[in-house]
Coordinates of N, CA and C in Angstrom, one line a residue:
X276 N -52.7 -207.6 30.3 CA -53.0 -207.6 31.7 C -53.3 -206.2 32.3
X277 N -52.6 -205.2 31.8 CA -52.9 -203.8 32.3 C -54.3 -203.4 31.7
X278 N -54.6 -203.9 30.5 CA -55.9 -203.6 30.0 C -57.1 -204.1 30.8
X279 N -56.9 -205.4 31.3 CA -57.9 -206.0 32.1 C -58.0 -205.2 33.4
X280 N -56.9 -204.8 34.0 CA -56.8 -204.0 35.2 C -57.5 -202.7 35.0
X281 N -57.2 -202.1 33.8 CA -57.8 -200.8 33.5 C -59.3 -200.8 33.4
X282 N -59.8 -201.9 32.9 CA -61.3 -202.0 32.7 C -62.0 -202.1 34.1
X283 N -61.4 -202.8 35.0 CA -61.9 -202.9 36.4 C -61.9 -201.5 37.1
X284 N -60.8 -200.8 36.9 CA -60.7 -199.5 37.5 C -61.7 -198.5 36.9
X285 N -61.9 -198.6 35.6 CA -62.9 -197.7 34.9 C -64.3 -198.0 35.5
X286 N -64.6 -199.3 35.7 CA -65.9 -199.7 36.3 C -66.1 -199.1 37.7
X287 N -65.0 -199.1 38.5 CA -65.0 -198.6 39.9 C -65.2 -197.1 39.8
X288 N -64.5 -196.4 39.0 CA -64.6 -194.9 38.9 C -66.0 -194.5 38.4
X289 N -66.5 -195.2 37.4 CA -67.9 -194.8 36.9 C -68.9 -195.1 38.0
X290 N -68.8 -196.2 38.7 CA -69.7 -196.5 39.8 C -69.7 -195.4 40.9
X291 N -68.4 -195.0 41.2 CA -68.3 -193.9 42.3 C -68.9 -192.6 41.8
X292 N -68.8 -192.3 40.5 CA -69.3 -191.1 40.0 C -70.9 -191.1 40.1
X293 N -71.5 -192.3 39.9 CA -72.9 -192.4 39.9 C -73.5 -192.8 41.2
X294 N -72.7 -192.8 42.3 CA -73.1 -193.4 43.6 C -74.4 -192.8 44.1
X295 N -74.5 -191.5 44.2 CA -75.7 -190.8 44.7 C -76.9 -191.1 43.8
X296 N -76.7 -191.1 42.4 CA -77.8 -191.3 41.5 C -78.3 -192.8 41.7
X297 N -77.4 -193.7 41.8 CA -77.8 -195.1 42.0 C -78.6 -195.3 43.3
X298 N -78.1 -194.7 44.3 CA -78.8 -194.8 45.6 C -80.2 -194.3 45.6
X299 N -80.4 -193.2 44.8 CA -81.7 -192.6 44.7 C -82.6 -193.4 43.7
X300 N -82.0 -193.9 42.6 CA -82.7 -194.7 41.6 C -81.8 -195.7 41.0
X301 N -82.0 -197.0 41.3 CA -81.1 -198.1 40.9 C -81.0 -198.2 39.3
X302 N -82.0 -197.7 38.6 CA -82.0 -197.8 37.1 C -80.8 -197.0 36.5
X303 N -80.1 -196.2 37.3 CA -78.9 -195.5 36.8 C -77.7 -196.4 36.6
X304 N -77.9 -197.6 37.1 CA -76.8 -198.6 36.8 C -76.7 -198.9 35.3
X305 N -77.8 -198.7 34.6 CA -77.8 -198.9 33.2 C -76.9 -197.9 32.5
X306 N -76.9 -196.6 33.0 CA -76.0 -195.6 32.4 C -74.5 -196.0 32.7
X307 N -74.2 -196.6 33.9 CA -72.9 -197.0 34.2 C -72.4 -198.1 33.2
X308 N -73.3 -199.1 33.0 CA -73.0 -200.2 32.0 C -72.7 -199.6 30.7
X309 N -73.5 -198.7 30.2 CA -73.3 -198.1 28.8 C -71.9 -197.4 28.8
X310 N -71.6 -196.6 29.8 CA -70.4 -195.8 29.8 C -69.2 -196.7 29.8
X311 N -69.2 -197.7 30.7 CA -68.1 -198.7 30.8 C -67.9 -199.4 29.5
X312 N -69.0 -199.8 28.9 CA -68.9 -200.5 27.6 C -68.3 -199.5 26.5
X313 N -68.8 -198.3 26.5 CA -68.3 -197.3 25.5 C -66.9 -197.0 25.7
X314 N -66.4 -196.9 27.0 CA -65.0 -196.6 27.2 C -64.1 -197.8 26.6
X315 N -64.6 -199.0 26.6 CA -63.9 -200.1 26.0 C -63.6 -199.9 24.5
X316 N -64.3 -199.0 23.9 CA -64.1 -198.8 22.4 C -62.9 -197.9 22.2
X317 N -62.5 -197.1 23.2 CA -61.4 -196.1 23.1 C -60.1 -196.7 22.7
X318 N -59.6 -197.7 23.5 CA -58.4 -198.4 23.2 C -58.5 -199.1 21.8
X319 N -59.6 -199.6 21.4 CA -59.8 -200.2 20.1 C -59.6 -199.3 19.0
X320 N -60.2 -198.1 19.2 CA -60.1 -197.0 18.1 C -58.6 -196.6 18.0
X321 N -57.9 -196.4 19.1 CA -56.5 -196.1 19.1 C -55.7 -197.1 18.4
X322 N -56.0 -198.4 18.7 CA -55.2 -199.5 18.1 C -55.5 -199.5 16.6
X323 N -56.7 -199.2 16.2 CA -57.1 -199.2 14.8 C -56.4 -198.1 14.0
X324 N -56.3 -196.9 14.7 CA -55.5 -195.8 14.0 C -54.1 -196.2 13.8
X325 N -53.4 -196.7 14.8 CA -52.0 -197.1 14.6 C -51.8 -198.2 13.6
X326 N -52.8 -199.2 13.6 CA -52.7 -200.3 12.6 C -52.8 -199.7 11.2
X327 N -53.6 -198.7 11.0 CA -53.8 -198.2 9.7 C -52.7 -197.3 9.2
X328 N -51.8 -196.9 10.2 CA -50.7 -195.9 9.8 C -49.4 -196.5 9.8
X329 N -49.2 -197.8 10.4 CA -47.9 -198.4 10.4 C -47.6 -199.0 9.0
X330 N -46.3 -199.2 8.7 CA -46.0 -199.8 7.4 C -46.3 -201.3 7.4
X331 N -46.6 -201.9 6.3 CA -46.9 -203.3 6.2 C -45.6 -204.1 6.5
X332 N -45.8 -205.3 6.9 CA -44.6 -206.2 7.1 C -44.1 -206.7 5.7
X333 N -42.8 -206.9 5.7 CA -42.2 -207.4 4.4 C -42.9 -208.7 3.9
X334 N -43.3 -209.5 4.8 CA -44.0 -210.8 4.3 C -45.3 -210.4 3.6
X335 N -46.1 -209.4 4.1 CA -47.3 -209.0 3.5 C -47.0 -208.3 2.1
X336 N -46.0 -207.5 2.1 CA -45.6 -206.8 0.9 C -45.2 -207.8 -0.2
X337 N -44.5 -208.8 0.2 CA -44.1 -209.8 -0.8 C -45.2 -210.8 -1.2
X338 N -45.9 -211.3 -0.2 CA -46.9 -212.4 -0.5 C -48.2 -211.9 -1.0
X339 N -48.6 -210.7 -0.6 CA -49.9 -210.1 -1.0 C -49.8 -209.1 -2.1
X340 N -48.8 -208.1 -1.9 CA -48.6 -207.1 -2.9 C -47.7 -207.5 -4.0
X341 N -47.0 -208.6 -3.7 CA -46.0 -209.2 -4.7 C -44.9 -208.2 -5.1
X342 N -44.5 -207.3 -4.2 CA -43.5 -206.3 -4.5 C -42.2 -206.7 -3.8
X343 N -41.3 -207.3 -4.5 CA -40.1 -207.9 -3.9 C -39.2 -206.7 -3.5
X344 N -39.0 -205.7 -4.4 CA -38.1 -204.6 -4.1 C -38.5 -203.9 -2.8
X345 N -39.8 -203.6 -2.7 CA -40.3 -202.9 -1.5 C -40.0 -203.7 -0.2
X346 N -40.3 -205.0 -0.3 CA -40.1 -205.9 0.9 C -38.6 -205.9 1.2
X347 N -37.7 -206.0 0.2 CA -36.3 -206.0 0.5 C -35.8 -204.7 1.2
X348 N -36.4 -203.6 0.7 CA -36.0 -202.3 1.2 C -36.5 -202.2 2.7
X349 N -37.7 -202.7 2.9 CA -38.2 -202.6 4.3 C -37.4 -203.4 5.3
X350 N -36.9 -204.6 4.8 CA -36.1 -205.4 5.7 C -34.8 -204.7 5.9
X351 N -34.2 -204.2 4.9 CA -32.9 -203.5 5.1 C -33.0 -202.3 6.0
X352 N -34.1 -201.5 5.9 CA -34.3 -200.4 6.8 C -34.4 -200.8 8.2
X353 N -35.2 -201.9 8.4 CA -35.4 -202.4 9.8 C -34.0 -202.9 10.4
X354 N -33.3 -203.6 9.6 CA -32.0 -204.2 10.1 C -31.0 -203.0 10.4
X355 N -31.1 -202.0 9.7 CA -30.2 -200.8 9.9 C -30.7 -199.9 11.0
X356 N -32.0 -200.2 11.5 CA -32.6 -199.3 12.5 C -32.7 -197.9 12.0
X357 N -33.0 -197.8 10.7 CA -33.1 -196.5 10.1 C -34.5 -196.1 9.7
X358 N -34.8 -194.9 9.9 CA -36.1 -194.4 9.6 C -36.1 -193.8 8.2
X359 N -34.9 -193.7 7.5 CA -34.8 -193.1 6.2 C -35.3 -194.1 5.2
X360 N -35.8 -193.6 4.1 CA -36.2 -194.4 3.0 C -35.3 -194.1 1.8
X361 N -35.4 -195.0 0.8 CA -34.6 -194.8 -0.4 C -35.5 -194.9 -1.6
X362 N -34.8 -195.0 -2.8 CA -35.6 -194.9 -4.0 C -36.4 -196.2 -4.3
X363 N -36.1 -197.2 -3.5 CA -36.9 -198.5 -3.7 C -38.1 -198.5 -2.9
X364 N -38.4 -197.4 -2.1 CA -39.6 -197.4 -1.2 C -40.9 -197.4 -2.0
X365 N -40.9 -196.9 -3.2 CA -42.1 -196.8 -4.0 C -42.4 -198.2 -4.6
X366 N -43.5 -198.3 -5.4 CA -43.8 -199.6 -6.1 C -42.6 -200.0 -6.8
X367 N -42.3 -201.3 -6.7 CA -41.1 -201.8 -7.3 C -41.3 -203.0 -8.3
X368 N -40.5 -204.0 -8.1 CA -40.6 -205.2 -8.9 C -41.7 -206.1 -8.5
X369 N -42.8 -206.1 -9.3 CA -43.9 -207.0 -9.0 C -43.7 -208.4 -9.7
X370 N -43.9 -209.4 -8.9 CA -43.6 -210.8 -9.5 C -44.9 -211.6 -9.4
X371 N -45.0 -212.5 -10.3 CA -46.2 -213.4 -10.2 C -46.1 -214.5 -9.2
X372 N -46.8 -214.4 -8.1 CA -46.7 -215.5 -7.1 C -48.0 -216.2 -7.1
X373 N -48.0 -217.5 -7.2 CA -49.3 -218.3 -7.2 C -50.1 -218.0 -6.0
X374 N -51.4 -217.8 -6.2 CA -52.3 -217.6 -5.0 C -52.6 -218.9 -4.3
X375 N -52.6 -218.8 -3.0 CA -52.9 -220.0 -2.2 C -54.4 -220.4 -2.5
X376 N -54.6 -221.7 -2.5 CA -55.9 -222.3 -2.8 C -56.3 -223.3 -1.7
X377 N -57.6 -223.7 -1.8 CA -58.1 -224.7 -0.9 C -57.4 -226.1 -1.1
X378 N -57.0 -226.3 -2.4 CA -56.3 -227.6 -2.7 C -55.0 -227.6 -2.1
X379 N -54.3 -226.4 -2.0 CA -53.0 -226.3 -1.3 C -53.2 -226.7 0.2
X380 N -54.3 -226.1 0.7 CA -54.5 -226.3 2.2 C -54.8 -227.7 2.5
X381 N -55.7 -228.3 1.7 CA -56.1 -229.7 2.0 C -54.9 -230.7 1.7
X382 N -54.1 -230.4 0.7 CA -53.0 -231.3 0.4 C -51.9 -231.3 1.4
X383 N -51.7 -230.0 2.0 CA -50.7 -229.9 3.1 C -51.2 -230.4 4.4
X384 N -52.4 -230.0 4.8 CA -52.9 -230.4 6.2 C -53.5 -231.8 6.1
X385 N -53.7 -232.3 4.9 CA -54.3 -233.6 4.8 C -53.3 -234.7 5.2
X386 N -52.0 -234.3 5.3 CA -50.9 -235.2 5.8 C -51.0 -235.1 7.3
X387 N -51.0 -236.3 8.0 CA -51.2 -236.3 9.4 C -50.1 -235.5 10.2
X388 N -48.9 -235.6 9.7 CA -47.8 -234.9 10.4 C -48.0 -233.4 10.4
X389 N -48.7 -232.9 9.4 CA -49.0 -231.4 9.4 C -50.4 -231.2 10.0
X390 N -51.3 -232.0 9.7 CA -52.7 -231.8 10.2 C -52.8 -231.9 11.8
X391 N -51.9 -232.8 12.4 CA -52.0 -233.0 13.8 C -51.5 -231.7 14.5
X392 N -50.6 -230.9 13.9 CA -50.1 -229.7 14.5 C -51.3 -228.7 14.5
X393 N -51.9 -228.5 13.4 CA -53.1 -227.6 13.3 C -54.2 -228.0 14.3
X394 N -54.5 -229.3 14.2 CA -55.6 -229.8 15.1 C -55.3 -229.6 16.6
X395 N -54.1 -230.0 17.0 CA -53.7 -229.9 18.4 C -53.7 -228.5 18.9
X396 N -53.1 -227.6 18.0 CA -53.0 -226.2 18.4 C -54.4 -225.5 18.5
X397 N -55.2 -225.7 17.5 CA -56.5 -225.0 17.4 C -57.5 -225.6 18.5
X398 N -57.5 -226.9 18.7 CA -58.4 -227.5 19.7 C -58.0 -227.1 21.1
X399 N -56.7 -227.0 21.4 CA -56.2 -226.6 22.7 C -56.7 -225.2 23.0
X400 N -56.5 -224.3 22.0 CA -56.9 -222.9 22.3 C -58.4 -222.7 22.3
X401 N -59.2 -223.6 21.5 CA -60.6 -223.6 21.6 C -61.1 -224.0 23.0
X402 N -60.5 -225.0 23.5 CA -60.9 -225.5 24.9 C -60.6 -224.4 25.9
X403 N -59.4 -223.7 25.7 CA -59.0 -222.7 26.7 C -60.0 -221.5 26.6
X404 N -60.4 -221.1 25.4 CA -61.3 -220.0 25.2 C -62.6 -220.3 25.9
X405 N -63.1 -221.5 25.7 CA -64.4 -221.8 26.3 C -64.3 -221.8 27.8
X406 N -63.3 -222.4 28.4 CA -63.2 -222.5 29.9 C -62.7 -221.2 30.5
X407 N -61.5 -220.7 30.1 CA -60.9 -219.6 30.8 C -61.6 -218.3 30.6
X408 N -61.9 -218.0 29.3 CA -62.6 -216.7 29.0 C -64.1 -216.8 29.5
X409 N -64.6 -218.0 29.5 CA -66.0 -218.1 30.1 C -66.0 -217.7 31.5
X410 N -65.0 -218.1 32.3 CA -64.9 -217.7 33.7 C -64.5 -216.2 33.8
X411 N -63.6 -215.8 33.0 CA -63.2 -214.4 33.0 C -64.4 -213.4 32.8
X412 N -65.3 -213.8 31.9 CA -66.4 -212.9 31.6 C -67.5 -213.0 32.7
X413 N -67.3 -214.0 33.6 CA -68.3 -214.1 34.7 C -67.6 -214.0 36.1
X414 N -66.6 -213.2 36.1 CA -65.9 -213.0 37.4 C -66.9 -212.5 38.5
X415 N -67.9 -211.7 38.1 CA -68.9 -211.2 39.0 C -69.7 -212.4 39.7
X416 N -70.0 -213.4 38.9 CA -70.7 -214.5 39.4 C -69.9 -215.3 40.4
X417 N -68.6 -215.5 40.0 CA -67.7 -216.2 40.9 C -67.5 -215.4 42.2
X418 N -67.4 -214.1 42.2 CA -67.3 -213.3 43.4 C -68.5 -213.4 44.2
X419 N -69.7 -213.4 43.6 CA -70.9 -213.6 44.3 C -71.0 -214.9 45.0
X420 N -70.5 -216.0 44.2 CA -70.6 -217.3 44.8 C -69.8 -217.5 46.0
X421 N -68.6 -216.8 46.1 CA -67.8 -216.9 47.3 C -68.1 -215.9 48.4
X422 N -69.2 -215.1 48.1 CA -69.7 -214.2 49.1 C -69.0 -212.9 49.1
X423 N -68.1 -212.6 48.2 CA -67.4 -211.3 48.2 C -68.3 -210.2 47.9
X424 N -69.2 -210.4 47.0 CA -70.1 -209.3 46.5 C -71.3 -209.1 47.4
X425 N -71.5 -210.0 48.4 CA -72.7 -209.9 49.3 C -72.6 -208.6 50.2
X426 N -73.7 -208.0 50.3 CA -73.8 -206.9 51.3 C -75.0 -207.1 52.1
X427 N -75.1 -206.4 53.3 CA -76.2 -206.6 54.2 C -77.0 -205.3 54.4
X428 N -76.9 -204.4 53.5 CA -77.6 -203.2 53.6 C -79.1 -203.4 53.5
X429 N -79.9 -202.7 54.3 CA -81.3 -202.9 54.3 C -81.9 -202.3 53.0
X430 N -81.4 -201.1 52.6 CA -81.9 -200.5 51.4 C -81.5 -201.2 50.1
X431 N -82.4 -201.5 49.3 CA -82.1 -202.3 48.1 C -81.1 -201.5 47.1
X432 N -81.4 -200.2 46.9 CA -80.5 -199.5 46.0 C -79.1 -199.4 46.6
X433 N -78.9 -199.2 47.9 CA -77.6 -199.1 48.5 C -76.9 -200.5 48.4
X434 N -77.7 -201.6 48.6 CA -77.2 -202.9 48.5 C -76.7 -203.2 47.0
X435 N -77.5 -202.7 46.0 CA -77.1 -202.9 44.6 C -75.7 -202.2 44.3
X436 N -75.6 -201.0 44.8 CA -74.4 -200.2 44.6 C -73.2 -200.9 45.2
X437 N -73.3 -201.2 46.5 CA -72.2 -201.8 47.2 C -71.8 -203.2 46.6
X438 N -72.8 -203.9 46.1 CA -72.5 -205.2 45.5 C -71.7 -205.0 44.2
X439 N -72.1 -204.1 43.4 CA -71.4 -203.8 42.2 C -70.0 -203.2 42.5
X440 N -69.9 -202.4 43.5 CA -68.6 -201.8 43.9 C -67.6 -203.0 44.4
X441 N -68.2 -203.9 45.2 CA -67.4 -205.0 45.6 C -66.9 -205.9 44.5
X442 N -67.8 -206.1 43.5 CA -67.4 -206.9 42.3 C -66.2 -206.2 41.6
X443 N -66.3 -204.9 41.4 CA -65.3 -204.1 40.7 C -63.9 -204.2 41.5
X444 N -64.0 -204.0 42.8 CA -62.8 -204.2 43.7 C -62.3 -205.6 43.6
X445 N -63.2 -206.6 43.6 CA -62.7 -208.0 43.5 C -62.0 -208.2 42.2
X446 N -62.5 -207.7 41.1 CA -61.8 -207.9 39.8 C -60.5 -207.2 39.8
X447 N -60.3 -206.1 40.5 CA -59.0 -205.4 40.6 C -58.1 -206.3 41.4
X448 N -58.5 -206.8 42.5 CA -57.7 -207.7 43.4 C -57.3 -208.9 42.6
X449 N -58.2 -209.6 41.9 CA -57.9 -210.8 41.1 C -56.8 -210.5 40.1
X450 N -57.0 -209.3 39.4 CA -56.1 -209.0 38.3 C -54.7 -208.7 38.8
X451 N -54.6 -208.0 40.0 CA -53.3 -207.6 40.5 C -52.6 -208.9 41.1
X452 N -53.4 -209.8 41.7 CA -52.8 -211.0 42.3 C -52.5 -212.0 41.3
X453 N -53.3 -212.2 40.2 CA -53.1 -213.3 39.3 C -52.8 -212.9 37.9
X454 N -53.6 -212.1 37.2 CA -53.5 -211.9 35.8 C -52.2 -211.2 35.4
X455 N -52.0 -210.0 36.0 CA -50.8 -209.2 35.7 C -49.5 -209.9 36.0
X456 N -49.4 -210.5 37.2 CA -48.1 -211.3 37.5 C -47.9 -212.4 36.5
X457 N -49.0 -213.1 36.1 CA -48.9 -214.2 35.1 C -48.4 -213.8 33.8
X458 N -48.9 -212.6 33.3 CA -48.4 -212.1 32.0 C -46.9 -211.7 32.1
X459 N -46.5 -211.1 33.2 CA -45.2 -210.6 33.3 C -44.1 -211.6 33.7
X460 N -44.5 -212.7 34.3 CA -43.6 -213.8 34.5 C -43.3 -214.4 33.2
X461 N -44.3 -214.5 32.3 CA -44.1 -215.0 31.0 C -43.1 -214.1 30.2
X462 N -43.4 -212.8 30.3 CA -42.6 -211.8 29.6 C -41.1 -212.0 30.0
X463 N -40.9 -212.2 31.3 CA -39.5 -212.2 31.9 C -38.8 -213.5 31.5
X464 N -39.6 -214.7 31.4 CA -38.9 -216.0 31.2 C -39.2 -216.7 29.9
X465 N -40.0 -216.1 29.0 CA -40.4 -216.8 27.8 C -39.2 -217.1 26.9
X466 N -38.2 -216.2 26.8 CA -37.0 -216.5 26.0 C -36.1 -217.5 26.7
X467 N -36.1 -217.6 28.0 CA -35.2 -218.5 28.7 C -35.8 -219.9 28.8
X468 N -37.1 -220.0 29.1 CA -37.7 -221.3 29.2 C -38.2 -221.8 27.9
X469 N -38.5 -220.9 26.9 CA -39.1 -221.3 25.6 C -40.6 -221.3 25.6
X470 N -41.1 -220.9 24.4 CA -42.5 -220.8 24.3 C -43.3 -222.1 24.5
X471 N -42.8 -223.1 23.9 CA -43.5 -224.4 24.0 C -43.6 -224.9 25.4
X472 N -42.5 -225.0 26.2 CA -42.6 -225.4 27.6 C -43.6 -224.6 28.4
X473 N -43.5 -223.2 28.2 CA -44.5 -222.4 29.0 C -45.9 -222.7 28.6
X474 N -46.1 -222.9 27.3 CA -47.5 -223.2 26.8 C -48.0 -224.5 27.4
X475 N -47.1 -225.5 27.3 CA -47.5 -226.9 27.9 C -47.7 -226.8 29.4
X476 N -46.9 -226.1 30.1 CA -47.0 -225.9 31.5 C -48.4 -225.2 31.9
X477 N -48.7 -224.2 31.1 CA -49.9 -223.5 31.3 C -51.1 -224.4 31.1
X478 N -51.1 -225.1 30.0 CA -52.3 -226.0 29.7 C -52.4 -227.1 30.8
X479 N -51.3 -227.7 31.2 CA -51.4 -228.8 32.2 C -51.9 -228.3 33.5
X480 N -51.3 -227.2 34.0 CA -51.8 -226.7 35.3 C -53.2 -226.2 35.3
X481 N -53.6 -225.6 34.2 CA -55.0 -225.2 34.0 C -55.9 -226.4 34.0
X482 N -55.6 -227.4 33.3 CA -56.4 -228.6 33.3 C -56.6 -229.2 34.7
X483 N -55.5 -229.3 35.5 CA -55.6 -229.8 36.8 C -56.5 -228.9 37.7
X484 N -56.3 -227.6 37.6 CA -57.0 -226.6 38.4 C -58.5 -226.7 38.0
X485 N -58.8 -226.7 36.8 CA -60.2 -226.8 36.3 C -60.9 -228.0 36.8
X486 N -60.2 -229.2 36.8 CA -60.8 -230.4 37.3 C -61.1 -230.3 38.8
X487 N -60.1 -229.8 39.5 CA -60.2 -229.7 41.0 C -61.4 -228.8 41.3
X488 N -61.4 -227.6 40.7 CA -62.4 -226.6 41.0 C -63.8 -227.0 40.5
X489 N -63.8 -227.7 39.4 CA -65.1 -228.2 38.9 C -65.7 -229.3 39.8
X490 N -64.8 -230.2 40.2 CA -65.3 -231.4 41.0 C -65.7 -230.9 42.4
X491 N -64.9 -229.9 42.9 CA -65.1 -229.6 44.4 C -65.7 -228.2 44.5
X492 N -66.4 -227.7 43.5 CA -66.9 -226.3 43.5 C -67.7 -226.0 44.8
X493 N -68.8 -226.8 45.0 CA -69.7 -226.6 46.1 C -69.0 -226.8 47.5
X494 N -68.2 -227.9 47.7 CA -67.5 -228.0 49.0 C -66.5 -226.9 49.2
X495 N -65.8 -226.5 48.2 CA -64.9 -225.3 48.4 C -65.6 -224.1 48.8
X496 N -66.7 -223.8 48.1 CA -67.5 -222.6 48.3 C -68.1 -222.6 49.7
X497 N -68.5 -223.8 50.2 CA -69.2 -223.9 51.5 C -68.3 -224.0 52.7
X498 N -67.1 -224.6 52.5 CA -66.2 -224.9 53.6 C -64.9 -224.3 53.6
X499 N -64.4 -223.8 52.4 CA -63.1 -223.2 52.4 C -63.0 -222.1 51.3
X500 N -63.5 -221.0 51.6 CA -63.4 -219.8 50.7 C -62.0 -219.4 50.4
X501 N -61.1 -219.4 51.4 CA -59.7 -219.1 51.1 C -59.0 -220.0 50.1
X502 N -59.3 -221.3 50.2 CA -58.8 -222.3 49.2 C -59.3 -222.0 47.8
X503 N -60.6 -221.7 47.8 CA -61.2 -221.3 46.5 C -60.5 -220.1 45.9
X504 N -60.3 -219.1 46.7 CA -59.7 -217.9 46.2 C -58.3 -218.2 45.7
X505 N -57.5 -219.0 46.4 CA -56.1 -219.3 46.0 C -56.1 -220.1 44.7
X506 N -57.0 -221.0 44.5 CA -57.1 -221.8 43.3 C -57.5 -220.9 42.1
X507 N -58.5 -220.0 42.4 CA -59.0 -219.1 41.3 C -57.9 -218.1 40.9
X508 N -57.1 -217.7 41.9 CA -56.0 -216.8 41.6 C -54.9 -217.5 40.8
X509 N -54.6 -218.7 41.1 CA -53.7 -219.5 40.3 C -54.1 -219.7 38.9
X510 N -55.5 -219.9 38.7 CA -56.0 -220.0 37.3 C -55.6 -218.7 36.5
X511 N -55.7 -217.6 37.2 CA -55.4 -216.3 36.4 C -53.9 -216.3 36.1
X512 N -53.1 -216.8 37.1 CA -51.6 -216.7 36.9 C -51.2 -217.6 35.7
X513 N -51.7 -218.8 35.6 CA -51.3 -219.8 34.6 C -52.0 -219.6 33.3

């Protein structure tokens, strides 16, 4: 959630830095786009560094490296909250574990009681990715549709700058009102409510909101912008 908020803030800061350049020549928007896109690589590089330097999980050590002693030692160190290592930290007792195969996969998930779990989970998330992230990637279009990004400046370059600035501000507002609260309500209640109930609640509410917004998109846009904004914010929350 904070990453999404950070991206909108970066866009706003970069636009502000290029304001005079854009007003004199609108093609400078291209520089803004490239800088914003490049800044997105910085968290990824940081995450990659930490991923390459953290110890592997005991499951990986046992299932992939087949080192039982090392996995046992890692678990013991974790449970003791200890950063110290012992003589078992090096390569240890390697055992022969059968490699997983396609025949294992098909025999297990070929049974309906197992296959339905994989199918239901994967198709639910596939549908969510298409709908929710499709909208998230096009927040600017949504903001334009409800008139938030519209400006009435006579000068084209100034109008372009103000339109992009309004989109960045709109994304910040959407994230603060919907996305960040949604993430942190889940953080606060996931252990109390349970992961499955929260997941089902999210899917059900999103389905209802998508149907309502899809069926009434034009009437909402033309007659009730506040209602549209409320529904769109609830989408981000759930």
